[in-house]
């Protein structure tokens, strides 16, 4: 199974830290944020990785190389301008192949078991089940669109009376999910997710452990403290 790590964002809220360093290369616990993902994927046996990049992407390639020192193989999907999540994944599909794959946001810190995502990906059929999202209870800071999880495992937009969750940026997809997304064009993920939810083809589960959106210098400091504990 292959995995894609999303690393193309500029990280505006992290400036000036990201003026000269791509956000996935900012360090937490003595190593780049993206390295924690790579190492967790490798331990789970996911060793064929794709990384997209735009802002200062050459530095990402220089820092990670072909992935051999992590025990993985890395292919890169460069974007002249960031294509947002759906556009970036659709553009990278030739590298990802025709089987379900994992996608991880490069700027989150989480202890969610990668093996559970691998199992979820294996259940995707490209029809009734096209995506599997990891959700988390709403954080104490602004996040994306509120989603909810039904008892049968379906994910939907959060409505009145529903329990709200936040998408963690950890997911498994069948390539069919991106069938109609135009490669090379910027396209956000949310509209495609909402359309798939309306079809009932998005599944999910809740992460009860650690999840941190490392989107500000303050949360980077928090991530550094957490990851320092992992490194000991």
Short mmCIF file of C-alpha atoms in Angstrom, two decimals:
data_model
loop_
_atom_site.label_atom_id
_atom_site.label_comp_id
_atom_site.label_asym_id
_atom_site.label_seq_id
_atom_site.Cartn_x
_atom_site.Cartn_y
_atom_site.Cartn_z
CA UNK A 1 0.00 0.00 0.00
CA UNK A 2 1.17 3.52 -0.79
CA UNK A 3 0.76 6.74 1.18
CA UNK A 4 0.84 10.40 0.25
CA UNK A 5 2.01 13.12 2.62
CA UNK A 6 0.66 16.57 1.80
CA UNK A 7 3.45 19.14 2.03
CA UNK A 8 2.61 21.88 -0.48
CA UNK A 9 1.15 24.57 1.79
CA UNK A 10 2.87 27.90 2.44
CA UNK A 11 2.06 28.02 6.14
CA UNK A 12 1.03 31.66 6.29
CA UNK A 13 0.12 31.55 9.99
CA UNK A 14 3.61 30.26 10.74
CA UNK A 15 5.42 33.20 9.22
CA UNK A 16 8.16 34.29 9.61
CA UNK A 17 9.23 30.71 10.46
CA UNK A 18 8.04 29.49 7.06
CA UNK A 19 9.59 32.32 5.04
CA UNK A 20 12.73 30.24 4.58
CA UNK A 21 11.65 26.77 5.77
CA UNK A 22 8.76 24.68 4.39
CA UNK A 23 6.27 24.04 7.19
CA UNK A 24 6.70 20.22 7.11
CA UNK A 25 10.43 20.72 7.82
CA UNK A 26 9.83 22.74 11.00
CA UNK A 27 11.15 20.67 13.88
CA UNK A 28 9.34 19.09 16.80
CA UNK A 29 11.21 16.89 19.23
CA UNK A 30 14.44 17.34 17.33
CA UNK A 31 13.23 16.22 13.91
CA UNK A 32 11.05 17.64 11.10
CA UNK A 33 7.30 17.25 11.49
CA UNK A 34 7.15 15.23 8.29
CA UNK A 35 9.77 12.80 9.56
CA UNK A 36 7.45 11.64 12.33
CA UNK A 37 4.92 10.64 9.65
CA UNK A 38 7.53 8.88 7.54
CA UNK A 39 8.84 6.88 10.48
CA UNK A 40 5.34 5.85 11.61
CA UNK A 41 4.44 4.77 8.08
CA UNK A 42 7.66 2.77 7.78
CA UNK A 43 7.01 0.98 11.09
CA UNK A 44 3.55 0.02 9.79
CA UNK A 45 5.06 -1.44 6.65
CA UNK A 46 3.96 1.39 4.34
CA UNK A 47 7.19 2.09 2.49
CA UNK A 48 6.15 3.56 -0.88
CA UNK A 49 5.48 7.24 -0.31
CA UNK A 50 4.50 10.22 -2.46
CA UNK A 51 5.10 13.77 -1.24
CA UNK A 52 3.75 16.83 -3.03
CA UNK A 53 5.35 20.21 -2.61
CA UNK A 54 5.19 23.79 -3.86
CA UNK A 55 6.61 26.45 -1.55
CA UNK A 56 10.36 25.80 -1.13
CA UNK A 57 9.77 22.27 -2.37
CA UNK A 58 13.38 21.80 -3.36
CA UNK A 59 14.34 22.00 0.29
CA UNK A 60 11.96 19.15 1.09
CA UNK A 61 13.61 16.98 -1.55
CA UNK A 62 17.07 17.93 -0.28
CA UNK A 63 16.15 17.10 3.30
CA UNK A 64 14.41 13.78 2.65
CA UNK A 65 16.12 12.54 -0.52
CA UNK A 66 14.88 9.24 -1.87
CA UNK A 67 13.74 8.15 1.60
CA UNK A 68 16.28 5.34 1.92
CA UNK A 69 17.62 6.55 5.25
CA UNK A 70 14.09 6.13 6.64
CA UNK A 71 13.67 2.71 5.08
CA UNK A 72 11.14 3.96 2.52
CA UNK A 73 11.01 5.02 -1.12
CA UNK A 74 9.84 8.59 -1.81
CA UNK A 75 8.49 9.91 -5.10
CA UNK A 76 7.77 13.64 -5.40
CA UNK A 77 4.85 15.44 -7.02
CA UNK A 78 6.01 19.04 -7.52
CA UNK A 79 3.43 21.79 -7.96
CA UNK A 80 4.38 25.18 -9.34
CA UNK A 81 1.57 26.73 -7.34
CA UNK A 82 -0.11 24.81 -4.52
CA UNK A 83 -3.10 22.92 -5.95
CA UNK A 84 -4.95 22.50 -2.62
CA UNK A 85 -5.73 19.06 -1.29
CA UNK A 86 -7.98 17.49 -3.94
CA UNK A 87 -6.03 19.02 -6.82
CA UNK A 88 -2.73 17.89 -5.37
CA UNK A 89 -3.89 14.32 -4.82
CA UNK A 90 -5.50 14.10 -8.27
CA UNK A 91 -2.26 15.32 -9.84
CA UNK A 92 -0.28 12.67 -7.96
CA UNK A 93 -2.58 9.75 -8.89
CA UNK A 94 -0.18 8.39 -11.56
CA UNK A 95 2.35 7.93 -8.75
CA UNK A 96 -0.21 6.44 -6.36
CA UNK A 97 -1.59 3.76 -8.67
CA UNK A 98 -5.01 2.20 -8.96
CA UNK A 99 -5.39 0.77 -5.45
CA UNK A 100 -6.54 2.48 -2.23
CA UNK A 101 -3.91 4.63 -0.54
CA UNK A 102 -3.36 6.66 2.62
CA UNK A 103 -3.11 10.47 2.83
CA UNK A 104 -1.64 12.38 5.76
CA UNK A 105 -1.38 16.11 6.24
CA UNK A 106 2.28 16.94 6.72
CA UNK A 107 1.57 19.56 9.39
CA UNK A 108 -0.26 17.51 12.01
CA UNK A 109 1.07 15.56 14.96
CA UNK A 110 -0.84 12.45 15.94
CA UNK A 111 -0.42 9.03 17.53
CA UNK A 112 -3.22 7.44 15.50
CA UNK A 113 -2.20 3.87 14.58
CA UNK A 114 -1.25 3.76 10.90
CA UNK A 115 -2.16 0.05 10.81
CA UNK A 116 -5.81 0.99 11.40
CA UNK A 117 -5.73 3.24 8.34
CA UNK A 118 -4.19 0.44 6.30
CA UNK A 119 -7.03 -1.86 7.36
CA UNK A 120 -9.61 0.80 6.49
CA UNK A 121 -8.04 1.37 3.07
CA UNK A 122 -8.27 -2.33 2.29
CA UNK A 123 -12.06 -2.15 2.80
CA UNK A 124 -12.61 0.64 0.27
CA UNK A 125 -14.33 -0.58 -2.89
CA UNK A 126 -14.50 2.59 -5.01
CA UNK A 127 -18.29 2.55 -4.99
CA UNK A 128 -20.20 2.38 -1.71
CA UNK A 129 -16.98 3.12 0.18
CA UNK A 130 -14.59 5.60 -1.43
CA UNK A 131 -13.05 7.35 1.57
CA UNK A 132 -12.31 6.70 5.23
CA UNK A 133 -11.64 9.71 7.47
CA UNK A 134 -10.13 9.91 10.92
CA UNK A 135 -12.11 12.35 13.05
CA UNK A 136 -11.40 13.92 16.41
CA UNK A 137 -13.55 15.74 18.96
CA UNK A 138 -13.57 19.47 18.26
CA UNK A 139 -10.39 21.20 19.29
CA UNK A 140 -10.23 24.34 21.37
CA UNK A 141 -9.16 26.39 18.34
CA UNK A 142 -10.64 27.11 14.92
CA UNK A 143 -10.69 24.11 12.60
CA UNK A 144 -12.46 23.19 9.37
CA UNK A 145 -16.07 22.24 8.67
CA UNK A 146 -17.78 20.29 11.46
CA UNK A 147 -18.55 16.69 10.52
CA UNK A 148 -20.44 13.96 12.32
CA UNK A 149 -20.21 10.17 12.50
CA UNK A 150 -23.28 7.94 12.37
CA UNK A 151 -23.58 4.63 14.21
CA UNK A 152 -23.16 2.71 10.94
CA UNK A 153 -19.79 4.36 10.33
CA UNK A 154 -20.91 6.90 7.72
CA UNK A 155 -19.52 10.43 7.91
CA UNK A 156 -21.74 13.41 7.08
CA UNK A 157 -21.83 17.17 7.45
CA UNK A 158 -22.79 18.07 11.01
CA UNK A 159 -26.39 19.11 11.48
CA UNK A 160 -28.49 20.32 14.40
CA UNK A 161 -28.27 17.86 17.26
CA UNK A 162 -25.34 15.94 15.77
CA UNK A 163 -22.09 15.43 17.65
CA UNK A 164 -19.47 17.63 15.95
CA UNK A 165 -16.07 16.28 14.97
CA UNK A 166 -13.07 17.66 13.12
CA UNK A 167 -11.35 15.89 10.24
CA UNK A 168 -7.81 15.06 11.37
CA UNK A 169 -6.14 15.24 7.96
CA UNK A 170 -5.55 11.48 8.16
CA UNK A 171 -7.48 9.41 5.63
CA UNK A 172 -7.63 6.53 3.19
CA UNK A 173 -9.04 6.95 -0.31
CA UNK A 174 -9.91 4.81 -3.27
CA UNK A 175 -8.64 6.44 -6.50
CA UNK A 176 -12.25 6.53 -7.73
CA UNK A 177 -12.91 9.31 -5.20
CA UNK A 178 -10.81 11.65 -7.36
CA UNK A 179 -12.19 10.44 -10.69
CA UNK A 180 -13.71 13.82 -11.59
CA UNK A 181 -11.02 16.09 -10.07
CA UNK A 182 -8.97 17.73 -12.81
CA UNK A 183 -5.22 17.09 -12.42
CA UNK A 184 -3.05 20.19 -12.45
CA UNK A 185 -5.87 22.50 -11.33
CA UNK A 186 -6.34 23.88 -7.82
CA UNK A 187 -9.25 22.19 -6.07
CA UNK A 188 -10.09 22.10 -2.34
CA UNK A 189 -11.10 18.80 -0.80
CA UNK A 190 -14.24 19.82 1.12
CA UNK A 191 -16.68 20.12 -1.82
CA UNK A 192 -15.68 16.66 -3.05
CA UNK A 193 -16.05 15.23 0.44
CA UNK A 194 -19.50 16.75 0.88
CA UNK A 195 -20.63 15.36 -2.48
CA UNK A 196 -19.33 11.90 -1.55
CA UNK A 197 -21.03 12.16 1.85
CA UNK A 198 -24.33 12.87 0.09
CA UNK A 199 -23.80 9.61 -1.82
CA UNK A 200 -23.11 7.81 1.46
CA UNK A 201 -19.65 6.72 0.36
CA UNK A 202 -17.53 8.26 3.15
CA UNK A 203 -16.77 6.19 6.24
CA UNK A 204 -14.84 7.17 9.33
CA UNK A 205 -13.74 6.57 12.89
CA UNK A 206 -12.82 8.70 15.88
CA UNK A 207 -9.29 9.25 17.13
CA UNK A 208 -9.37 9.30 20.91
CA UNK A 209 -5.65 9.91 21.35
CA UNK A 210 -3.35 12.75 20.39
CA UNK A 211 -4.06 15.05 17.49
CA UNK A 212 -2.60 18.50 17.02
CA UNK A 213 -2.94 20.82 14.03
CA UNK A 214 0.51 22.43 14.02
CA UNK A 215 -0.68 25.62 12.39
CA UNK A 216 0.76 28.40 14.56
CA UNK A 217 4.07 29.06 16.35
CA UNK A 218 2.32 28.43 19.65
CA UNK A 219 1.11 24.99 18.55
CA UNK A 220 4.56 24.24 17.12
CA UNK A 221 5.96 24.83 20.60
CA UNK A 222 3.31 22.46 21.97
CA UNK A 223 4.21 19.87 19.33
CA UNK A 224 7.88 20.25 20.22
CA UNK A 225 7.18 19.49 23.87
CA UNK A 226 5.05 16.42 22.99
CA UNK A 227 7.50 15.04 20.44
CA UNK A 228 10.41 15.59 22.79
CA UNK A 229 8.73 13.10 25.09
CA UNK A 230 8.42 10.61 22.23
CA UNK A 231 12.11 11.03 21.41
CA UNK A 232 13.26 10.13 24.92
#
